[in-house]
Coordinates of C-alpha atoms in Angstrom, one line a residue:
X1 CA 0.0 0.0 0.0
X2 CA 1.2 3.4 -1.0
X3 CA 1.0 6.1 1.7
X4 CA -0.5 9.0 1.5
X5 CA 2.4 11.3 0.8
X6 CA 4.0 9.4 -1.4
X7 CA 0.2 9.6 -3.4
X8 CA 0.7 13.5 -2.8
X9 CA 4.0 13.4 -4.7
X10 CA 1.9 12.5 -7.9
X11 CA -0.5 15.5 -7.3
X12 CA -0.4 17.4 -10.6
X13 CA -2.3 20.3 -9.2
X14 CA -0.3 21.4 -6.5
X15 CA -1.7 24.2 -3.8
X16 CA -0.7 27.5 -2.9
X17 CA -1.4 27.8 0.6
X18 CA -4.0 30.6 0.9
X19 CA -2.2 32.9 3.1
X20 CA 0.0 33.2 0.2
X21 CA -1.8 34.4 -3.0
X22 CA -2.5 37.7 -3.3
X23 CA -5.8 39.0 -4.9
X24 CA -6.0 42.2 -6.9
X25 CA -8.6 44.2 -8.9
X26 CA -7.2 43.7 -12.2
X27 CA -7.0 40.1 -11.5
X28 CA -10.6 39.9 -10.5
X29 CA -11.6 42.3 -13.9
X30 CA -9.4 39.6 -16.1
X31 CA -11.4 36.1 -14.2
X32 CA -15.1 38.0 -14.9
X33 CA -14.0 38.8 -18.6
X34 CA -12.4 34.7 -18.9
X35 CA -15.9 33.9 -17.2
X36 CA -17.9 35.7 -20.0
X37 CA -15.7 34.5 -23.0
X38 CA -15.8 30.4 -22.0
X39 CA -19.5 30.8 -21.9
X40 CA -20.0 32.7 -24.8
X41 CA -17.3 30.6 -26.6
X42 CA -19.4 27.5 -25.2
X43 CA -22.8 28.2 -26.6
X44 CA -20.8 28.4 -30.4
X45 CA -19.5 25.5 -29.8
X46 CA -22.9 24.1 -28.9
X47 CA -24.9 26.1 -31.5
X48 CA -22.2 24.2 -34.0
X49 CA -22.5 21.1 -32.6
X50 CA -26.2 21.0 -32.9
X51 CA -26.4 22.9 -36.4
X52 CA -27.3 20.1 -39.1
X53 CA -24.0 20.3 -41.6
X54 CA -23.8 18.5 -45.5
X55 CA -22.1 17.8 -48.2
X56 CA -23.4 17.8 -51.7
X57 CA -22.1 16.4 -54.7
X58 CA -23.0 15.8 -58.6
X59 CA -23.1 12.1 -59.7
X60 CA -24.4 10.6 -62.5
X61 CA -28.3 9.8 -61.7
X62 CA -29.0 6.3 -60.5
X63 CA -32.8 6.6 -59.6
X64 CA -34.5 3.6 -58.3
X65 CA -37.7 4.9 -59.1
X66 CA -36.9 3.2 -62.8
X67 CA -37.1 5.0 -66.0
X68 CA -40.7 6.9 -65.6
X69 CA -41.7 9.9 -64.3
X70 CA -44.5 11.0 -62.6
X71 CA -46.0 14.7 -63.7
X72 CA -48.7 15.6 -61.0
X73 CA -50.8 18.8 -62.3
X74 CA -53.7 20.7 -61.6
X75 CA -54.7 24.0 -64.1
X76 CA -57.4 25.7 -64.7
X77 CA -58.4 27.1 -67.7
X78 CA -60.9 30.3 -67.8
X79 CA -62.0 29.8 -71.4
X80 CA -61.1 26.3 -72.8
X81 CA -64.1 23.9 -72.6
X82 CA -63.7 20.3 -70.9
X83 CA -66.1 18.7 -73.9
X84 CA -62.6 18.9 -76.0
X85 CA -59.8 19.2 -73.8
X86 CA -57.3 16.8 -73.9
X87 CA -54.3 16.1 -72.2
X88 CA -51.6 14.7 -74.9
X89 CA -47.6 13.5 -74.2
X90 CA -44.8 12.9 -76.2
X91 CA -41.4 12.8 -75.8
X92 CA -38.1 12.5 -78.5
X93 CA -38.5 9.0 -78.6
X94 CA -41.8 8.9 -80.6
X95 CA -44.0 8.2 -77.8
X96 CA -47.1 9.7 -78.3
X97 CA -50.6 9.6 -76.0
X98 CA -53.6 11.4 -76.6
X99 CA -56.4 12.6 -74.7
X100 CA -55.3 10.9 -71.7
X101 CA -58.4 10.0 -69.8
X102 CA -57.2 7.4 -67.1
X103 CA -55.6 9.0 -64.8
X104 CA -57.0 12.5 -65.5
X105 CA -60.3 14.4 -64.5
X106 CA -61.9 17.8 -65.3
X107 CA -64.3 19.8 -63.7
X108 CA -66.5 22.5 -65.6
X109 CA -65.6 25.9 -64.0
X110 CA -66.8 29.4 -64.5
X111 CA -64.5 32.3 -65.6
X112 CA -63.8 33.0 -61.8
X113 CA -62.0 29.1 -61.4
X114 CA -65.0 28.3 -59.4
X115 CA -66.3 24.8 -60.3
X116 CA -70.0 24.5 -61.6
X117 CA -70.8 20.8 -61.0
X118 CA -69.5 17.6 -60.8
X119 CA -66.6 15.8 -62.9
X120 CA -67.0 16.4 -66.7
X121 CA -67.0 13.4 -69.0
X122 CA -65.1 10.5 -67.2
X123 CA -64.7 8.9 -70.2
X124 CA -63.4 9.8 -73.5
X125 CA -65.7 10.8 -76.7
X126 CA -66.8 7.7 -78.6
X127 CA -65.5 8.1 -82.2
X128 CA -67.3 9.1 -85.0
X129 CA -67.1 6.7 -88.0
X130 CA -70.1 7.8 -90.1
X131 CA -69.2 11.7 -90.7
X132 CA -72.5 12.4 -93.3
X133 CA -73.8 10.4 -95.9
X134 CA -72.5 8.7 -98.6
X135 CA -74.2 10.5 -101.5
X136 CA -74.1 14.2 -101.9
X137 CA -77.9 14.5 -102.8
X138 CA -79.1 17.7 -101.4
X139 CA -82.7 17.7 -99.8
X140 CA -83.0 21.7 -99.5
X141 CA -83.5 23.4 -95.9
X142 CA -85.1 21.1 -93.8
X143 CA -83.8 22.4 -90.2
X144 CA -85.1 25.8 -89.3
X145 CA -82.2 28.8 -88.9
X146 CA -81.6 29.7 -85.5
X147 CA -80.6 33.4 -84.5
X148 CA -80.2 34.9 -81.2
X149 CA -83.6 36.8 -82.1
X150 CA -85.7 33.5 -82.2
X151 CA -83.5 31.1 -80.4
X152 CA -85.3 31.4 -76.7
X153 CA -88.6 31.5 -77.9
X154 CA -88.3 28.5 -80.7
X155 CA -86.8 26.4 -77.2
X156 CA -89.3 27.0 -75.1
X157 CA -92.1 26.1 -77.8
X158 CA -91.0 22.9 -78.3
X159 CA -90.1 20.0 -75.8
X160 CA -86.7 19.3 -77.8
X161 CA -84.6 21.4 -79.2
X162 CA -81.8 19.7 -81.4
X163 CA -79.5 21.8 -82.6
X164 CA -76.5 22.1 -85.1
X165 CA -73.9 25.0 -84.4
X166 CA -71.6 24.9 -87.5
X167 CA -69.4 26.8 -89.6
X168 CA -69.6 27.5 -93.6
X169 CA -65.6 27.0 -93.5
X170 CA -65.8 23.4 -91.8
X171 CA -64.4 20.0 -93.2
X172 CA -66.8 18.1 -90.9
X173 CA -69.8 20.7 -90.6
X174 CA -70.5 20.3 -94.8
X175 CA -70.2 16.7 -94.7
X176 CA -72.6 16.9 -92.1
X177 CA -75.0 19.4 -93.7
X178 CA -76.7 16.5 -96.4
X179 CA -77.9 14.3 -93.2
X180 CA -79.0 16.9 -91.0
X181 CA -81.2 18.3 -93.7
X182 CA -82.5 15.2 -94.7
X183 CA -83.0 14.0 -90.9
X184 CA -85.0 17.5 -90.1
X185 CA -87.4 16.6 -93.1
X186 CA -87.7 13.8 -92.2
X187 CA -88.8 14.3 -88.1
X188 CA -91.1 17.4 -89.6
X189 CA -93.0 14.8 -91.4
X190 CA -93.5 12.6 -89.0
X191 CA -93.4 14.9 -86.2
X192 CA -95.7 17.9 -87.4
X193 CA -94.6 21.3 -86.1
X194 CA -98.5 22.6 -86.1
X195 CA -100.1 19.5 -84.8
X196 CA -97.5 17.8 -82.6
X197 CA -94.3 19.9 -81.7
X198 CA -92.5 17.8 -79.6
X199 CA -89.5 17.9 -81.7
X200 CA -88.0 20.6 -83.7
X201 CA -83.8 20.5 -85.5
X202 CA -82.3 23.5 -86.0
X203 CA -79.4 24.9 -87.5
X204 CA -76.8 27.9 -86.2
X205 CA -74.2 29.4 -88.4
X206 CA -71.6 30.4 -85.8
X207 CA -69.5 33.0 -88.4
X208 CA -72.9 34.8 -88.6
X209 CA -74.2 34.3 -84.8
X210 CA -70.8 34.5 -83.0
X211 CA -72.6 36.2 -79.7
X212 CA -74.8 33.0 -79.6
X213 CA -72.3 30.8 -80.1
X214 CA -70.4 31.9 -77.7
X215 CA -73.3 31.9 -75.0
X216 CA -73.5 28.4 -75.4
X217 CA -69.6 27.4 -75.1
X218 CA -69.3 26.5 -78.8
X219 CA -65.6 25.8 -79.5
X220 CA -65.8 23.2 -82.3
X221 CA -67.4 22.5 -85.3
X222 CA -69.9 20.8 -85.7
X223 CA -71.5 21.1 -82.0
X224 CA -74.8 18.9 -82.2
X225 CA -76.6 20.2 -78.8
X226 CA -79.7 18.4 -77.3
X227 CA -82.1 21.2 -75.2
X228 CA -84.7 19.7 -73.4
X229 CA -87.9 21.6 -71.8
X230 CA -88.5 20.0 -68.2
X231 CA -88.1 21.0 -64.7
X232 CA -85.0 23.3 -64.9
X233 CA -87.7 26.1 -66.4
X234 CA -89.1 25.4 -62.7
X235 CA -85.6 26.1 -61.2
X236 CA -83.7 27.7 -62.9
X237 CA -85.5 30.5 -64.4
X238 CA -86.3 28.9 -67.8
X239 CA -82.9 27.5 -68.6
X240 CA -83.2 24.6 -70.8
X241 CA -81.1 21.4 -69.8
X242 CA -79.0 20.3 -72.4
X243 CA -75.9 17.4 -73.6
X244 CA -74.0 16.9 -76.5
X245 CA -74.4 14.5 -79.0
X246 CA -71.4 12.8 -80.3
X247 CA -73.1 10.0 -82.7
X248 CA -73.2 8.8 -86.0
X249 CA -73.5 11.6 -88.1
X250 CA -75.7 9.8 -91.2
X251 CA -79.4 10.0 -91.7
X252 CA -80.1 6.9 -90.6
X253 CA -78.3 6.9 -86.7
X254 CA -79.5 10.5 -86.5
X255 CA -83.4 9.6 -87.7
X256 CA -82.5 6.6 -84.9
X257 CA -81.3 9.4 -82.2
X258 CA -83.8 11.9 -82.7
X259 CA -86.7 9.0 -82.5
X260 CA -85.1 7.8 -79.1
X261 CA -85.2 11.6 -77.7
X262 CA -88.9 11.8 -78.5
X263 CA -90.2 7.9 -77.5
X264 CA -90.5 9.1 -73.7
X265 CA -91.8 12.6 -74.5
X266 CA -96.1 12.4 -74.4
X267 CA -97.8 14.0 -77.2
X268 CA -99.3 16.7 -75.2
X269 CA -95.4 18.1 -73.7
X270 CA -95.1 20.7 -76.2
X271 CA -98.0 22.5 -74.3
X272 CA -96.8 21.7 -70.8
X273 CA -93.5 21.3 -69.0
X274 CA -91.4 18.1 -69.0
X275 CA -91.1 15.9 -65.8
X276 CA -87.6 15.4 -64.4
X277 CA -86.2 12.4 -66.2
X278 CA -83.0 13.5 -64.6
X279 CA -82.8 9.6 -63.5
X280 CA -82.8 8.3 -66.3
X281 CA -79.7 6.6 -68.4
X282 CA -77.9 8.5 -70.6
X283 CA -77.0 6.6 -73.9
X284 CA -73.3 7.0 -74.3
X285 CA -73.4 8.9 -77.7
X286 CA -75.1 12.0 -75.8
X287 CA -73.1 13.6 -72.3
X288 CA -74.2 16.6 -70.8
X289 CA -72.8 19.9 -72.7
X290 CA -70.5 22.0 -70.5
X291 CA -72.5 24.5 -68.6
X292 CA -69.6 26.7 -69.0
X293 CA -66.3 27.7 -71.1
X294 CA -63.9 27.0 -68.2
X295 CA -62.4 23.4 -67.6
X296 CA -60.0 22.6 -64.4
X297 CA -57.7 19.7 -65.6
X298 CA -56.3 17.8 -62.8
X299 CA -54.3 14.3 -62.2
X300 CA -50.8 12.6 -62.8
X301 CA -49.6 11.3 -65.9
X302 CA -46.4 9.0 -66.7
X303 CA -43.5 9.4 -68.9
X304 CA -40.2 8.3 -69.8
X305 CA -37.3 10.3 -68.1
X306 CA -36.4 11.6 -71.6
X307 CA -37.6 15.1 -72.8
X308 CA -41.0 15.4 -73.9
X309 CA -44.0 17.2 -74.2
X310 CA -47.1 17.8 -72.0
X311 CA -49.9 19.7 -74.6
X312 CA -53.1 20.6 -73.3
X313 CA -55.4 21.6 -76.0
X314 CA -58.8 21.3 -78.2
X315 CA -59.0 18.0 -79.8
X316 CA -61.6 15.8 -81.5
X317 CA -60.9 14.0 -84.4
X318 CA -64.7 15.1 -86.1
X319 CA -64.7 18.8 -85.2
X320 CA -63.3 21.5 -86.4
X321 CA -61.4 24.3 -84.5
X322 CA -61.1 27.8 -85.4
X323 CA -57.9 29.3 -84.2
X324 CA -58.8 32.8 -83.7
X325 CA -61.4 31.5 -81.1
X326 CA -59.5 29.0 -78.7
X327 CA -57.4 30.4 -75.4
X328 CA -55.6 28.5 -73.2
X329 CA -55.0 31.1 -70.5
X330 CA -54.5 29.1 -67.6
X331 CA -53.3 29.4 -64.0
X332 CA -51.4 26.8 -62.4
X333 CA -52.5 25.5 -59.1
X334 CA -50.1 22.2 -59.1
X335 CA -47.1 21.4 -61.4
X336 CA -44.6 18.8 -59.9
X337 CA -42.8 16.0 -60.6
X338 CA -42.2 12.7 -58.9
X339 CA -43.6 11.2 -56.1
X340 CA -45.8 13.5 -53.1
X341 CA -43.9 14.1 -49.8
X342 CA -45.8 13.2 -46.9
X343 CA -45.8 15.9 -44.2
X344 CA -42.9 14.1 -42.4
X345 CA -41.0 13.7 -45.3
X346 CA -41.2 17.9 -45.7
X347 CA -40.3 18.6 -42.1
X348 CA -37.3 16.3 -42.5
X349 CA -36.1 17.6 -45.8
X350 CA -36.6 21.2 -44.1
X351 CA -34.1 20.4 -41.1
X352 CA -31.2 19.1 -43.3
X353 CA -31.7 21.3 -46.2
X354 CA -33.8 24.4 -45.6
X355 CA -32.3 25.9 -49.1
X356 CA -34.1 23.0 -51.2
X357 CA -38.1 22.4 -51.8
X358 CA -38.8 26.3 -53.5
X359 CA -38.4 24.8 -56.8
X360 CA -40.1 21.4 -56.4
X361 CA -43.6 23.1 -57.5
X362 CA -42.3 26.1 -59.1
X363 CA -45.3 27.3 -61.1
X364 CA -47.6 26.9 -58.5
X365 CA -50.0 30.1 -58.0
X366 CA -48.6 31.6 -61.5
X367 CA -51.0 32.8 -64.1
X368 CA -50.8 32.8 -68.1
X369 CA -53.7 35.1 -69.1
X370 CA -54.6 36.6 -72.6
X371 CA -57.5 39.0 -73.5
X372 CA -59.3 38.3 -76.7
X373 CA -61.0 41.3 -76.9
X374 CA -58.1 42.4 -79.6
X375 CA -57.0 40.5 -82.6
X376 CA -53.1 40.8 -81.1
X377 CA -54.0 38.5 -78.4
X378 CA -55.9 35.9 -80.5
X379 CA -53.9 32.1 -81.7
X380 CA -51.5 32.7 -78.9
X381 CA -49.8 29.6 -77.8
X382 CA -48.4 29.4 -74.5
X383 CA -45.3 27.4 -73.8
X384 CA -43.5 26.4 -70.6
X385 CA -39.6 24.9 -70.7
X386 CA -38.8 23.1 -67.5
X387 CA -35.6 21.6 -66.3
X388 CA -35.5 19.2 -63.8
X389 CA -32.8 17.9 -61.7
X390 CA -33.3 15.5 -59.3
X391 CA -31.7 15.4 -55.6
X392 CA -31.4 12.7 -53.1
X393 CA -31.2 13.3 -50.0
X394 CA -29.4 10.9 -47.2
X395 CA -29.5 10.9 -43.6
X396 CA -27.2 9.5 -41.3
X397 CA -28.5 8.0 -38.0
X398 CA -26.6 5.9 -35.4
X399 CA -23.4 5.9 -37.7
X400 CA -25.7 4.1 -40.2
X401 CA -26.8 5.7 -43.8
X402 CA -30.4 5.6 -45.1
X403 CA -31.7 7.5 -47.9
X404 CA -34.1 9.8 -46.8
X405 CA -36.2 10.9 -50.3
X406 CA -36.3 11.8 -53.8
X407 CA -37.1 15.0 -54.8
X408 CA -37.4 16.5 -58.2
X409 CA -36.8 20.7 -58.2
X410 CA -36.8 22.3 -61.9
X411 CA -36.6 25.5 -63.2
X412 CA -39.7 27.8 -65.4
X413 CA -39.3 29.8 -68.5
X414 CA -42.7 30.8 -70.1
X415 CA -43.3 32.6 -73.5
X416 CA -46.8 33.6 -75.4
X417 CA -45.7 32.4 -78.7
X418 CA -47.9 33.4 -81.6
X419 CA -49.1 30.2 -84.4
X420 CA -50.9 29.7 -87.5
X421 CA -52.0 26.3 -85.7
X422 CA -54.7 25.4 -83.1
X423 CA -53.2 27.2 -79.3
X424 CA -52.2 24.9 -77.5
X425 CA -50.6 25.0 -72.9
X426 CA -47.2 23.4 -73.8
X427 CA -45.2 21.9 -70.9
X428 CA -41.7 21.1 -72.4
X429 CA -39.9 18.8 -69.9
X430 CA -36.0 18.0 -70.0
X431 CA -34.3 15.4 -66.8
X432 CA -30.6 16.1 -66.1
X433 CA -28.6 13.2 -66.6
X434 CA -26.8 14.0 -63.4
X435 CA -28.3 14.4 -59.8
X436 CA -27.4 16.0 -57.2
X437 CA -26.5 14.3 -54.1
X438 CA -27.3 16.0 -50.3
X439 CA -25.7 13.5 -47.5
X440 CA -26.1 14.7 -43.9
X441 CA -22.2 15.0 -41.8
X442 CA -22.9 13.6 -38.4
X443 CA -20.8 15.4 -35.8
X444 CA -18.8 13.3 -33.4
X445 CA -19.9 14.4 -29.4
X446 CA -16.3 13.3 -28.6
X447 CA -15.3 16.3 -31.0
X448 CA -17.5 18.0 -28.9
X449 CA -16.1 17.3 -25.8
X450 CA -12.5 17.9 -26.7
X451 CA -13.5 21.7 -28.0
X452 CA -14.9 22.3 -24.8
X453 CA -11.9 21.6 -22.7
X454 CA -9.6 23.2 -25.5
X455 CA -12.1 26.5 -25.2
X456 CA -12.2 26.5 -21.0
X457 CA -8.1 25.8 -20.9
X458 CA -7.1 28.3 -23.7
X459 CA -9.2 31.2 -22.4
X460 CA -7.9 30.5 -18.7
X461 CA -4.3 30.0 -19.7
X462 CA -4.3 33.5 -21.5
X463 CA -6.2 34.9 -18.8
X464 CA -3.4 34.0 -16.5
X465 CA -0.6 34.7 -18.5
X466 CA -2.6 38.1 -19.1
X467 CA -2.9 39.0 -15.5
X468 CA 0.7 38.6 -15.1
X469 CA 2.0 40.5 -17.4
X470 CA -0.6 43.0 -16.1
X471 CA 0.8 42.6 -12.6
X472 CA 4.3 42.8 -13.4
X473 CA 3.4 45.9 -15.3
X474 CA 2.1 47.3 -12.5
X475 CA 4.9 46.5 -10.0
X476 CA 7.6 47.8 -12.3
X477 CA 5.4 51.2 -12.4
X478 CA 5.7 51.5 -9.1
X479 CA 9.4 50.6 -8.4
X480 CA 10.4 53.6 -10.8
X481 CA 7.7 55.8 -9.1
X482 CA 9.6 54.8 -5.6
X483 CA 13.0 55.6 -7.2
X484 CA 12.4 59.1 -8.6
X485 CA 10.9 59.7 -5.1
X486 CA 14.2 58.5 -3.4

């Protein structure tokens, strides 16, 4: 056993006896300002210690999410109707999908962005095989000329209202023209306007009645419309309900459509108000016309990390379009790519990177508008060209790695390009080959430690040697005040 003094010998702090030291003023102002700087050099220290630090890098991508990419949008469009929008993608590999219906819905919406009823057309338009008749025999004027003098009163005289909204210039509205005449003689023989009523067809040129036209969200040519007298004159103040019919254009399937509007109609309806047949089924050649010119196109679509196109625009492969009269002003509520961050994903990515996630949804809230009223604003095409990079961030937990998510950020640049062609809303997309990588630098609380001591035994070592050559200072002062006093 060791005794105690020899133990003592080993004693690496050694003490002064008390009686000895000597305390002094500047000492005491020198051990309050060493006080103050070990705790304020402490808290950096911790401040640092607890501040999230990272790398980040540039590699090459290698995505597990595979070679798609997922485009989540949502845009509203004041003045493009849902009965012919269509969502359309392509990219420089000839892949090309039109009017994308699967994964995409639209809602009717007024020129505020304010919906007007339920989700428009969930499926797409059946095709039109039979554009007119065969022969070109002409059968005169059997549909009566609509204007915006007589259309009201004409609708509410009769308990359907089938109408034909063309164009003089149209393809598809002159091979129509043969049938329709034909099928309005026909259904005014059978259907006498004097003694029965119950049906009349009508025609509207739209380059002549542009106002009425445009009341009743016309946007391609021809627009067959169905207006039926029943209990909306009850409710709301004598407007007609009314779908689109998007059948067989020849005399035969339109003498077969008319007949089926008028089976459940009584003989006695052109005199009195409809009941609500609002329960009924719908055959799937007619769907409710939009009830307004605005359409909200929402959903996700898939493509090939390649760049491509995202076109949003009037389509139907049996109307016509005039140029001068489409706008695809739009505001974006939603444009993103890849996958949606959950909440806890977000507050994550915010606490290792707070300088990432303002350009993951970089249109959002922006708005592409043009006014029509003018002939400079009209066949204005409005194109967006994205880049995309992807990051990947990864967090480091109990010295092991895990990657925390995948987030897509890209950059905007918009333009209002004027075209000969049908405007189109063109989202041009182009993925980076490279990625960049974000990887969380765990600090070591050893590090921490040793800083600690290094901070509290630097600032008291030149604290002491400080007060030293302070007191020395002093006492030499005061030995050649002593002497020139001597």
């Amino acid at each position: 056993m060791l005794s105690a003094s020899k133990l003592k010998s080993v004693d690496f702090y050694r003490k002064i006896p008390r009686d000895l030291t000597e305390a002094s003023l500047s000492g005491a102002g020198l051990s309050i300002i060493a006080a103050l700087s070990m705790m304020f050099l402490f808290g950096m220290e911790l401040n640092d210690y607890l501040t999230v630090s990272t790398s980040t890098s540039i590699i090459v991508d290698k995505s597990t999410d595979g070679e798609f990419l997922r485009i989540d949008f949502n845009i509203s469009f004041p003045a493009l109707s849902c009965e012919f929008a269509s969502v359309d993608v392509g990219d420089v590999l000839g892949t090309n999908r039109l009017n994308i219906t699967k994964t995409v819905r639209k809602f009717s919406i007024d020129p505020n962005l304010i919906p007007t009823g339920s989700e428009f057309h969930p499926g797409p338009i059946p095709k039109v095989n039979r554009h007119g008749d065969d022969t070109e025999e002409e059968y005169g004027d059997g549909s009566i000329s609509l204007t915006a003098d007589n259309f009201e009163k004409l609708a509410h005289q009769h308990a359907i209202l089938v109408v034909n909204f063309y164009a003089p210039w149209c393809y598809w509205s002159n091979r129509l023209k043969s049938s329709w005449e034909r099928t309005a003689k026909i259904m005014r023989e059978r259907y006498d306007l004097e003694m029965d009523g119950r049906i009349l067809l009508g025609k509207v040129d739209c380059t002549e009645e542009a106002g009425l036209c445009r009341s009743h969200h016309i946007q391609g040519y021809p627009s067959i419309r169905i207006f039926r007298r029943g209990s909306d004159i009850r409710e709301n103040h004598g407007r007609h309900d009314h779908e689109s019919y998007y059948g067989e254009r020849d005399t035969e399937s339109l003498v077969a459509a008319m007949e089926s509007l008028v089976a459940p109609v009584p003989r006695e309806s052109h005199k009195l108000p409809l009941e609500d047949k609002s329960n009924q089924t719908i055959d799937t050649a007619k769907r409710p016309a939009p009830l307004t010119s605005g359409c909200r196109i929402e959903g996700f679509v898939r493509v090939k990390k390649v760049p491509g196109n995202l076109v949003i625009s009037a389509y139907s492969g049996a109307h016509s379009f005039d140029p001068s009269q489409i706008n695809v002003s739009h505001v974006i509520s939603q444009f993103s790519f890849g996958k949606k961050l959950s909440a806890r994903m977000v507050s994550e990515l915010k606490r290792l990177t707070p300088y990432l996630g303002a350009s993951h949804d970089r249109l959002t809230g922006r708005s592409y508008i043009t006014n029509h009223a003018d002939d400079i604003n009209a066949n204005v095409t409005i194109e967006h060209y994205l880049q995309i990079v992807k990051t990947e961030i990864v967090s480091r937990k109990s010295s092991q790695e895990f990657k925390l998510l995948e987030e897509y950020e890209y950059t905007a640049h918009s333009s209002l390009v004027h075209s000969l062609h049908i405007p189109v809303a063109k989202f041009h997309f182009e993925p980076s080959p490279m990625q960049v990588l974000v990887t969380e630098v765990p600090k070591s609380f050893s590090h921490f430690i040793t800083n600690v001591c290094a901070i509290i035994g630097g600032v008291f070592t030149v604290a002491g040697i400080l007060d030293s050559i302070l007191h020395n200072t002093i006492r030499l002062v005061r030995k050649v005040e002593l002497g020139k006093h001597l």
